[in-house]
Short mmCIF file of C-alpha atoms in Angstrom, two decimals:
data_model
loop_
_atom_site.label_atom_id
_atom_site.label_comp_id
_atom_site.label_asym_id
_atom_site.label_seq_id
_atom_site.Cartn_x
_atom_site.Cartn_y
_atom_site.Cartn_z
CA GLY A 1 -7.38 -30.36 -4.82
CA CYS A 2 -5.51 -32.18 -7.54
CA LYS A 3 -7.56 -34.25 -9.99
CA SER A 4 -4.50 -35.49 -11.91
CA PHE A 5 -0.95 -34.39 -12.62
CA THR A 6 1.79 -34.84 -15.17
CA ALA A 7 5.13 -35.88 -13.72
CA GLN A 8 8.65 -36.79 -14.79
CA VAL A 9 9.44 -40.12 -13.14
CA ILE A 10 12.67 -42.07 -12.98
CA VAL A 11 12.21 -45.80 -12.34
CA MET A 12 15.01 -46.85 -9.99
CA ASN A 13 14.42 -50.18 -8.37
CA HIS A 14 11.40 -52.06 -9.71
CA PRO A 15 11.95 -55.78 -10.44
CA LYS A 16 9.59 -55.78 -13.44
CA LYS A 17 8.50 -53.31 -16.09
CA ILE A 18 5.73 -50.98 -15.01
CA GLN A 19 2.76 -50.26 -17.28
CA PRO A 20 -0.20 -47.86 -17.34
CA GLY A 21 -2.66 -48.88 -14.63
CA TYR A 22 0.12 -49.47 -12.06
CA THR A 23 -1.17 -48.03 -8.73
CA PRO A 24 1.56 -47.77 -6.07
CA VAL A 25 1.66 -45.45 -3.03
CA ILE A 26 3.35 -42.13 -3.50
CA ASP A 27 4.93 -40.14 -0.69
CA CYS A 28 4.52 -36.45 -1.49
CA HIS A 29 5.57 -34.27 1.50
CA THR A 30 3.59 -35.87 4.40
CA ALA A 31 0.93 -37.55 2.23
CA HIS A 32 0.96 -41.29 1.53
CA ILE A 33 -1.62 -41.85 -1.20
CA ALA A 34 -2.26 -44.55 -3.81
CA CYS A 35 -1.78 -42.98 -7.23
CA GLN A 36 -2.45 -44.57 -10.60
CA PHE A 37 0.02 -44.29 -13.48
CA GLN A 38 -2.78 -43.65 -15.96
CA LEU A 39 -0.93 -42.85 -19.15
CA PHE A 40 2.72 -42.97 -20.23
CA LEU A 41 3.14 -39.88 -22.43
CA GLN A 42 6.87 -40.02 -23.32
CA LYS A 43 10.09 -41.86 -22.62
CA LEU A 44 13.03 -39.46 -22.29
CA ASP A 45 16.73 -39.89 -22.95
CA LYS A 46 18.34 -40.15 -19.50
CA ARG A 47 21.20 -37.77 -20.31
CA THR A 48 19.62 -35.09 -22.50
CA LEU A 49 16.01 -35.42 -21.28
CA LYS A 50 14.89 -35.15 -24.90
CA PRO A 51 11.88 -37.29 -25.90
CA GLU A 52 12.89 -40.72 -27.29
CA MET A 53 9.45 -42.32 -27.70
CA GLU A 54 5.84 -41.19 -27.59
CA ASN A 55 3.33 -43.25 -25.58
CA PRO A 56 5.78 -46.01 -24.49
CA PRO A 57 4.00 -49.27 -23.51
CA ASP A 58 6.08 -49.78 -20.36
CA ALA A 59 9.08 -48.54 -18.36
CA GLY A 60 11.85 -50.45 -16.60
CA ARG A 61 14.75 -49.80 -14.29
CA GLY A 62 16.66 -46.65 -15.24
CA ASP A 63 13.95 -45.30 -17.57
CA CYS A 64 12.86 -41.66 -17.37
CA ILE A 65 9.23 -41.20 -18.38
CA ILE A 66 6.57 -38.47 -18.47
CA VAL A 67 3.40 -39.85 -16.90
CA LYS A 68 -0.16 -38.72 -16.26
CA MET A 69 -0.95 -39.76 -12.69
CA VAL A 70 -4.31 -39.84 -10.88
CA PRO A 71 -4.41 -39.76 -7.07
CA GLN A 72 -7.00 -42.15 -5.62
CA LYS A 73 -7.76 -39.76 -2.74
CA PRO A 74 -7.53 -35.96 -2.36
CA LEU A 75 -3.89 -34.78 -2.65
CA CYS A 76 -2.42 -31.36 -2.01
CA CYS A 77 0.58 -30.74 -4.26
CA GLU A 78 2.30 -28.08 -6.37
CA THR A 79 4.47 -28.14 -9.45
CA PHE A 80 8.17 -28.52 -8.75
CA ASN A 81 8.88 -25.10 -10.36
CA ASP A 82 6.30 -23.33 -8.18
CA TYR A 83 7.30 -24.94 -4.86
CA ALA A 84 9.87 -27.72 -4.90
CA PRO A 85 9.05 -29.38 -1.50
CA LEU A 86 5.46 -30.04 -2.61
CA GLY A 87 6.49 -30.88 -6.15
CA ARG A 88 8.63 -33.96 -5.64
CA PHE A 89 7.57 -37.42 -4.59
CA ALA A 90 8.79 -40.97 -4.01
CA VAL A 91 6.97 -44.00 -5.43
CA ARG A 92 6.79 -46.82 -2.85
CA ASP A 93 5.98 -50.44 -3.53
CA MET A 94 7.03 -53.70 -1.82
CA LYS A 95 8.27 -51.69 1.19
CA ARG A 96 10.87 -49.84 -0.81
CA THR A 97 11.26 -46.79 -3.02
CA VAL A 98 10.92 -47.96 -6.62
CA ALA A 99 10.88 -44.59 -8.41
CA VAL A 100 11.15 -40.84 -7.79
CA GLY A 101 9.48 -37.99 -9.62
CA ILE A 102 8.77 -34.32 -9.93
CA ILE A 103 5.39 -32.76 -10.76
CA GLN A 104 5.40 -30.69 -13.95
CA GLU A 105 1.74 -29.79 -14.41
CA ILE A 106 -1.40 -30.12 -12.28
CA ASP A 107 -5.03 -30.54 -13.36
CA LYS A 108 -6.79 -28.94 -10.37
CA GLU A 109 -10.42 -29.17 -9.38
CA GLU A 110 -12.42 -26.98 -7.03
CA PHE A 111 -12.83 -28.37 -3.53
CA LYS A 112 -16.42 -29.39 -2.78
CA PRO A 113 -17.23 -30.16 0.85
CA PRO A 114 -19.05 -33.48 1.36
CA LYS A 115 -22.84 -33.25 1.34
CA GLY A 116 -24.45 -33.17 4.78
CA GLY A 117 -21.16 -32.17 6.41
CA LYS A 118 -20.67 -29.16 8.64
#
């Protein structure tokens, strides 16, 4: 499974600024899972994708950010470079898509079956 992942996210249609701790639902292939934006690592220039700011405090409409995200339930995903269909996702909130992203790096953990299960 995926313990956390680093993703490049473009905020498209969110009425306010988003900040670390924001926990919307992401749609990654067929999964619909709440996922916390734990840490904003960088804000990128929209055209060149070069870093503009380290550890930005928030992100608004049109911003491109690198984020550490933590799924709240088990999530099966891949990096965009390894397998694109499992490496892209939509961020859903208020019944609409507010951002889109691609997974750059995954912090995986070994799957442990639940205790007492078969």
